[in-house]
CSV table of C-alpha atoms and ligand atoms in Angstrom, one decimal:
chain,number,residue,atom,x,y,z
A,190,UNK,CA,-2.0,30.3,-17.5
A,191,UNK,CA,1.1,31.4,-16.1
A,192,UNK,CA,1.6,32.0,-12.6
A,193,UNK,CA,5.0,32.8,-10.3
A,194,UNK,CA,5.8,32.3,-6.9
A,195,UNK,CA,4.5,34.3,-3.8
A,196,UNK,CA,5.1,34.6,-1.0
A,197,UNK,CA,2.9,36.1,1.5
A,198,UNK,CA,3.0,37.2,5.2
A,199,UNK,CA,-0.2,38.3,6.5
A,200,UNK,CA,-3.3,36.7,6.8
A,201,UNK,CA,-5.3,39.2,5.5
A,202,UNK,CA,-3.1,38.9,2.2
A,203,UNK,CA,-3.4,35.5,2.2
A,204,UNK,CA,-6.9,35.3,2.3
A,205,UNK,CA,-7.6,37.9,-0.3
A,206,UNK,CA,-5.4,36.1,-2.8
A,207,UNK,CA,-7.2,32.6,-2.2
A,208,UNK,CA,-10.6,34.3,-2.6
A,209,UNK,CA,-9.6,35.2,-6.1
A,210,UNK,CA,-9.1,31.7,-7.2
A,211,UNK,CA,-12.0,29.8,-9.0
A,212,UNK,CA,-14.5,27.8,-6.4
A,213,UNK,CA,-14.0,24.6,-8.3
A,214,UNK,CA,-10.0,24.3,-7.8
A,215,UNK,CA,-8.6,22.0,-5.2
A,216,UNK,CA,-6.5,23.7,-2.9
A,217,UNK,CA,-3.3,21.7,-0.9
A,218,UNK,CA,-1.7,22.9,2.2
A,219,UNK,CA,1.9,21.0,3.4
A,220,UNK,CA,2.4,23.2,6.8
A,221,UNK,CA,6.0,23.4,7.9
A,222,UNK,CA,8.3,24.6,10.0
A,223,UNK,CA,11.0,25.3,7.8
A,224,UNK,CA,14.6,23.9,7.7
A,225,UNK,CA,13.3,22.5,4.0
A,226,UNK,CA,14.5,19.0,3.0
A,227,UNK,CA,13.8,15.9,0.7
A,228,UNK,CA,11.1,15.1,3.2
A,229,UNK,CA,9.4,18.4,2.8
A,230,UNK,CA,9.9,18.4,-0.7
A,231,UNK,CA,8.5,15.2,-1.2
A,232,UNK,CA,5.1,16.5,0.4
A,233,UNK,CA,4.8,19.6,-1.2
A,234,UNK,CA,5.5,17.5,-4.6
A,235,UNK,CA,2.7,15.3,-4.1
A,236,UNK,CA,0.4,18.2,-2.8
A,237,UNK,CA,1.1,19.8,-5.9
A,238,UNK,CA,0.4,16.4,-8.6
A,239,UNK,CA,-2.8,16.3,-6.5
A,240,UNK,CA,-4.3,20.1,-6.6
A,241,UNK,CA,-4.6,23.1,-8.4
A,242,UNK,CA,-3.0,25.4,-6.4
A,243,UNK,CA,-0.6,24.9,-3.3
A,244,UNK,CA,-0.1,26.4,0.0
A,245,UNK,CA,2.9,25.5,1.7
A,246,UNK,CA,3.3,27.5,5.1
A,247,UNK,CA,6.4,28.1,7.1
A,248,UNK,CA,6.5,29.1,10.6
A,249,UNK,CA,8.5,27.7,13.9
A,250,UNK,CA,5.2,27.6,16.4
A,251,UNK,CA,6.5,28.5,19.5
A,252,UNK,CA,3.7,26.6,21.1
A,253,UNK,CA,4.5,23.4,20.3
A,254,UNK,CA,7.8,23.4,21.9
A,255,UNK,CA,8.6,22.5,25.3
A,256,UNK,CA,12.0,23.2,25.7
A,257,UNK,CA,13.1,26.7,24.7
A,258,UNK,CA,16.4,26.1,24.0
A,259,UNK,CA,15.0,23.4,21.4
A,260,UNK,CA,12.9,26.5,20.3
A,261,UNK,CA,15.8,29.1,19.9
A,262,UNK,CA,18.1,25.9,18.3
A,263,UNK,CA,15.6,25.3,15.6
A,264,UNK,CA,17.0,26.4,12.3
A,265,UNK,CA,15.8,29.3,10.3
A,266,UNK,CA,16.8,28.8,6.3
A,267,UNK,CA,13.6,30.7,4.8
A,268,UNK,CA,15.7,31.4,1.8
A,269,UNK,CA,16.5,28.2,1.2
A,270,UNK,CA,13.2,27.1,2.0
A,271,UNK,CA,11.8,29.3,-0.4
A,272,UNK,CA,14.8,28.0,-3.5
A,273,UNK,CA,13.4,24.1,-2.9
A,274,UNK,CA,10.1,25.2,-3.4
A,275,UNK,CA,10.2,27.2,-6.1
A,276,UNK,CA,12.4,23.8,-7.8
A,277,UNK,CA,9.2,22.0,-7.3
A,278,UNK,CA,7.0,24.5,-8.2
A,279,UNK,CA,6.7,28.5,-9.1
A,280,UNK,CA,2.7,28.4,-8.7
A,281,UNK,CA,3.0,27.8,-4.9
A,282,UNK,CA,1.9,30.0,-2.5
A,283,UNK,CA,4.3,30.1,0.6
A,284,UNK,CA,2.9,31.7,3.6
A,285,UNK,CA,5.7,33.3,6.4
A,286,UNK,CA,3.6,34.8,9.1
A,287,UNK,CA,5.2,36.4,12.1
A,288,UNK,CA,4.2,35.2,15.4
A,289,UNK,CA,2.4,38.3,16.2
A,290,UNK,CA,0.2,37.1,13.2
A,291,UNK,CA,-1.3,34.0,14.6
A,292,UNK,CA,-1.0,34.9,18.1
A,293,UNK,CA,-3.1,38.0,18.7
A,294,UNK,CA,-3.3,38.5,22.0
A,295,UNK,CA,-0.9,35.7,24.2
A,296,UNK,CA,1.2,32.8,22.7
A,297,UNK,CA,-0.4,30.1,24.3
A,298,UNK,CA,-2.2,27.0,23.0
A,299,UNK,CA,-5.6,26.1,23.2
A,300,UNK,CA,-6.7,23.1,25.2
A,301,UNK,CA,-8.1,20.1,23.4
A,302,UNK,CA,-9.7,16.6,24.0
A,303,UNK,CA,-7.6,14.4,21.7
A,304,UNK,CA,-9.1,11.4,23.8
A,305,UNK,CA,-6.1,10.2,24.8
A,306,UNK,CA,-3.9,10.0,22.1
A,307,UNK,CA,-1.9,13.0,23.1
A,308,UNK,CA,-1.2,11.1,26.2
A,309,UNK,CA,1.3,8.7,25.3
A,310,UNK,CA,4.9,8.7,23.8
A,311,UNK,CA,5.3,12.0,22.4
A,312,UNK,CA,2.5,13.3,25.1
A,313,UNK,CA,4.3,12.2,27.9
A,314,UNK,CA,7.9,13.4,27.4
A,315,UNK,CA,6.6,17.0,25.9
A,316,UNK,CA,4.0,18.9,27.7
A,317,UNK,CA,1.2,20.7,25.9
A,318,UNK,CA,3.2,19.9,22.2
A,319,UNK,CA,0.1,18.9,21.1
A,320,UNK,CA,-2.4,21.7,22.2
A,321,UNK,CA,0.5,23.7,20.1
A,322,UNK,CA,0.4,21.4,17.2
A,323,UNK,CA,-3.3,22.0,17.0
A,324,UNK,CA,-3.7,25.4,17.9
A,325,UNK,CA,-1.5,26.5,14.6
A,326,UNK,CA,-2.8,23.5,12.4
A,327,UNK,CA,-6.4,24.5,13.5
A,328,UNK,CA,-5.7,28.3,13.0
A,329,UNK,CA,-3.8,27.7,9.5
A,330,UNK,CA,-7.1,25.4,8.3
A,331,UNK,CA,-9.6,27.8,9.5
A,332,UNK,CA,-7.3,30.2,6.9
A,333,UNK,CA,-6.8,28.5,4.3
A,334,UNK,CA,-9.6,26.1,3.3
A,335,UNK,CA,-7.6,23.4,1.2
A,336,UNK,CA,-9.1,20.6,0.7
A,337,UNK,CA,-6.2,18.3,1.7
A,338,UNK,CA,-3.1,18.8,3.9
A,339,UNK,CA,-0.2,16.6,4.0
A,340,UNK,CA,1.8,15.3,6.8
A,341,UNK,CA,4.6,13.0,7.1
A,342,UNK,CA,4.2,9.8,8.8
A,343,UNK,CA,7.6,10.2,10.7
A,344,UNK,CA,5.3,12.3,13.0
A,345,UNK,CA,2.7,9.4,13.4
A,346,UNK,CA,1.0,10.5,16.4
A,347,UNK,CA,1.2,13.7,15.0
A,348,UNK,CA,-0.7,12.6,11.9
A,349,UNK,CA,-3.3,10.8,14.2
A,350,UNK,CA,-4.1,13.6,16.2
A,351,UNK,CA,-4.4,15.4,13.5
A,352,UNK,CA,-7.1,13.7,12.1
A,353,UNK,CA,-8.8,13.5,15.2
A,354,UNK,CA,-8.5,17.6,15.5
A,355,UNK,CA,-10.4,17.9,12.2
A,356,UNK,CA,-13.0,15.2,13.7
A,357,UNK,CA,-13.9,17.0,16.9
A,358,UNK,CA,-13.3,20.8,15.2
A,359,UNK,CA,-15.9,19.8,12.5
A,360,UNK,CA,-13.1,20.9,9.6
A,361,UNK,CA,-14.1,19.3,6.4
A,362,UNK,CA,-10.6,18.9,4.8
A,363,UNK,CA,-8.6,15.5,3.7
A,364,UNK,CA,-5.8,14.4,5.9
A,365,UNK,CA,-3.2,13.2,3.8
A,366,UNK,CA,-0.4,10.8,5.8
A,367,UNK,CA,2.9,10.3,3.3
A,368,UNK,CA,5.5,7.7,3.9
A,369,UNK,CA,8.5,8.6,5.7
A,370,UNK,CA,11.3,9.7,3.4
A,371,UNK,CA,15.2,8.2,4.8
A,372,UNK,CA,18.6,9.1,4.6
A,373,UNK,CA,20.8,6.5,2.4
A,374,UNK,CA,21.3,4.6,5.2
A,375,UNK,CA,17.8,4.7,6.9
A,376,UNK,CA,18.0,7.6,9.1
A,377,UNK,CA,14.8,9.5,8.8
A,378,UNK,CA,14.8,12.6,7.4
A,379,UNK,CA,14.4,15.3,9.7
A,380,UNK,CA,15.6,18.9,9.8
A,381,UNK,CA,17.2,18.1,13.4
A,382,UNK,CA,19.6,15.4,11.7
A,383,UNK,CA,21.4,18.8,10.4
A,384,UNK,CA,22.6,19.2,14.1
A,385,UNK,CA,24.5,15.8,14.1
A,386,UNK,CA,28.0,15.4,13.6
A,387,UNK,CA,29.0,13.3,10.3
A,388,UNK,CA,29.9,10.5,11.9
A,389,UNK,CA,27.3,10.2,14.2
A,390,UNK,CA,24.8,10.7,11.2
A,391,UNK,CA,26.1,7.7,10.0
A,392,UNK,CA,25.9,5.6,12.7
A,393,UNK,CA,22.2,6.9,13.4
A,394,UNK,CA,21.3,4.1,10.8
A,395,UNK,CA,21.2,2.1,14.5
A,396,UNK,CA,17.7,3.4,15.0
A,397,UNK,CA,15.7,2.2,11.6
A,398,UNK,CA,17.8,-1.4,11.6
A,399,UNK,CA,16.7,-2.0,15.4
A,400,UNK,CA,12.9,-1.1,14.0
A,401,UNK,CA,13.5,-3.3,11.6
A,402,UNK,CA,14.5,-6.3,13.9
A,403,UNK,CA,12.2,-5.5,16.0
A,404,UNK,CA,9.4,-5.7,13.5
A,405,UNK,CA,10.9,-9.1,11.9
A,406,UNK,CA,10.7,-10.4,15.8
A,407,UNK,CA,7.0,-9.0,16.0
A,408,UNK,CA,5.9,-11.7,14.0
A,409,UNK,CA,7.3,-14.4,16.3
A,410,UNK,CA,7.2,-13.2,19.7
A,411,UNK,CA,5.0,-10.7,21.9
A,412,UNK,CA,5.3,-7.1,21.9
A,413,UNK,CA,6.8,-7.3,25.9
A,414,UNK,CA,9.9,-9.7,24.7
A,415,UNK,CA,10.5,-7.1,21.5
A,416,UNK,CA,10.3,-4.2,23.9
A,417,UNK,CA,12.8,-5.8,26.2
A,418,UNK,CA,15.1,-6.4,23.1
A,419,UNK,CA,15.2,-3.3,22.1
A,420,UNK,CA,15.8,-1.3,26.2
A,421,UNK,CA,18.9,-4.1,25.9
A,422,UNK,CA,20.0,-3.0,22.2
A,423,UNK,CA,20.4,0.4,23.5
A,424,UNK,CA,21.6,-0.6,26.8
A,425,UNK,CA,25.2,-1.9,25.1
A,426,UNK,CA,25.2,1.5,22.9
A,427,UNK,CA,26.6,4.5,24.9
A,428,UNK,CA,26.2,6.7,22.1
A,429,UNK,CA,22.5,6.7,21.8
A,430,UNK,CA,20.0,7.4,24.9
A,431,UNK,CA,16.7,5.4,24.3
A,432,UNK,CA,14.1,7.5,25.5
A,433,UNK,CA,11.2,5.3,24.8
A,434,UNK,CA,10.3,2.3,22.8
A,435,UNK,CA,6.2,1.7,22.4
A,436,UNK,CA,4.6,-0.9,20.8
A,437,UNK,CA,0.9,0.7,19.9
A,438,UNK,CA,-2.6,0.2,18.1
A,439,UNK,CA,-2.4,2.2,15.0
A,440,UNK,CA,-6.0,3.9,15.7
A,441,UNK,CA,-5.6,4.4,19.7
A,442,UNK,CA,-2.1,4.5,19.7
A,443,UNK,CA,-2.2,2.6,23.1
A,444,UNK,CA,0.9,1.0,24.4
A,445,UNK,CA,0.2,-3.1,24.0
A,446,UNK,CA,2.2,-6.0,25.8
A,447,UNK,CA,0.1,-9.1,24.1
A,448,UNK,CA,-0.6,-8.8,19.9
A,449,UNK,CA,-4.4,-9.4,18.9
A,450,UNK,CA,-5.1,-10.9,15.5
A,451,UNK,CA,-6.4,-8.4,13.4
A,452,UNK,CA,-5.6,-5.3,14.7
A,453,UNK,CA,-2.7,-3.4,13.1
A,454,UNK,CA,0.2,-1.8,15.0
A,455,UNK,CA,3.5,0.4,14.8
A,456,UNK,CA,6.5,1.2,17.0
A,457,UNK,CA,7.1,4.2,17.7
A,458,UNK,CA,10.8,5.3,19.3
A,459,UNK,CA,12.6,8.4,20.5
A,460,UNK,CA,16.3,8.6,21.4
A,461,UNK,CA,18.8,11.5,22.1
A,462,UNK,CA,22.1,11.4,20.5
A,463,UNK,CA,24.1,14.0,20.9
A,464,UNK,CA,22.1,16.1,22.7
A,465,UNK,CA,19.6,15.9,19.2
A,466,UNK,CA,16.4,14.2,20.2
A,467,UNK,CA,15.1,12.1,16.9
A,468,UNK,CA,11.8,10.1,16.3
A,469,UNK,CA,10.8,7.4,14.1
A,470,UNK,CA,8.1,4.4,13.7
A,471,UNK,CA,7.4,1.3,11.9
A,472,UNK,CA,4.4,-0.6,10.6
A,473,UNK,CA,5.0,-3.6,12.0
A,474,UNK,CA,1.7,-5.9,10.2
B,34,PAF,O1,5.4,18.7,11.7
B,34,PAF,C1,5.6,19.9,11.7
B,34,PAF,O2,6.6,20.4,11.1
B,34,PAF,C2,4.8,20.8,12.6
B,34,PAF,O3,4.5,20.1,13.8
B,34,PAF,C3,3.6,21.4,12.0
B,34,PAF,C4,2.6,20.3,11.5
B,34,PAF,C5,4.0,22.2,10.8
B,34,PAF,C6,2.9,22.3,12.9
B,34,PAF,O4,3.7,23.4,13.3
């Protein structure tokens, strides 16, 4: 059977189309936030190898930003957007809600427990981002049903709390985490990269080959001497403002000084560069 693209702004729509498909077909949902790239793209391509039908949403939550400016900054390309998915696939359904759709009556966030792991890194340098995350990944899974969602694993913590929003909500879906997709040169993909100069782009590279140094030194030394290593790396580079370096339990995602055997970890790191803030992480074991 043939089907074409839609795309669909209103709950209410949305809804009423996903009731007409079959019970039996699996549904995937890649939520974004627009500004489309090979990232994206290589989500909504794996969402769509693994289901029948695919949801991809767009929509800039304004809850889940701190910083206003950030919010006003972040780019809007829905026809764009809407071109790269349609090169993937014409049977997916892209929802655009307003934010008058998902926020009713105030735009505000609702307050979760994450037990803790909205405390740290990300947590700490962007108030209530999280509540925001899961206030519109909450609302959009309540809406949609799919049976999995996918989510990069350049937003680690992001994929973690995730996970643990579906644990404590009760919402019986599969959390997908997918590798983190790289520039050429390392950079990870992000739709903020688009606000760096060309040069600077390039030298960005400086992030991913200090995670990688710092996961080859993981293996030899203790996660206090890599941390160090890395505040000094940054210290002789004016370009790039290290805003943290964290050396965490994958499940907890709590800061460690001392490595214990058996227990995996990752890095995590956030640095401003001109004026762009940009995250990334590494397995390290
Ligand atoms: O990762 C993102 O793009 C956003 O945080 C998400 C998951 C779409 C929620 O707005």
């Amino acid at each position: 059977m043939q089907f074409s693209m839609l795309v669909i702004e209103t709950k209410n729509k949305l809804k009423e189309v996903l009731s007409k498909l079959d019970d039996n077909l699996s549904l995937g949902l890649v939520p974004t936030m627009g500004a489309l790239h090979k990232g994206h793209a290589s989500l909504i391509q794996k969402a769509v190898n693994e289901n029948d039908r695919v949801v991809v949403s767009i929509f800039v939550n304004p809850t889940q930003f701190n910083n206003k400016e950030d919010l006003d900054k972040y780019p809007k390309t829905l026809e764009s957007d809407i071109k790269l998915i349609s090169s993937i696939s014409k049977d997916i359904f892209v929802f655009t809600p307003a934010v008058s759709e998902i926020y009713t009556d105030s735009v505000v966030p609702k307050i979760y427990d994450f037990e803790g792991l909205d405390k740290v890194m990300e947590g700490e340098f962007r108030d209530d981002h999280f509540n925001g995350v899961g206030t519109i990944v909450e609302e959009l899974l309540t809406i949609i049903k799919p049976t999995k969602a996918y989510f990069g694993e350049k937003d680690f913590q992001q994929l973690r709390i995730i996970q643990k929003l579906t644990e404590i909500q009760h919402i019986p879906v599969e959390i997908i985490g997918c590798e983190i997709i790289r520039e050429d040169h390392g950079l990870a993909m992000s739709s903020r990269n688009e606000r760096l100069s060309k040069k600077i782009r390039q030298k960005a590279a400086f992030i991913y080959k200090t995670l990688q140094t710092a996961k080859n030194k993981f293996g030899m030394e203790n996660a206090l001497n890599v941390k160090d290593w890395v505040i000094n790396e940054f210290q002789k580079n004016d370009e790039f403002e290290l805003e943290y370096f964290d050396i965490t339990d994958v499940e907890t995602l709590t800061p460690i000084n001392n490595k214990i055997n058996n227990v995996k970890y990752r890095a995590f790191i956030a640095v401003y560069v001109e004026d762009v803030r940009l995250i990334d992480n590494i397995a390290l074991n």
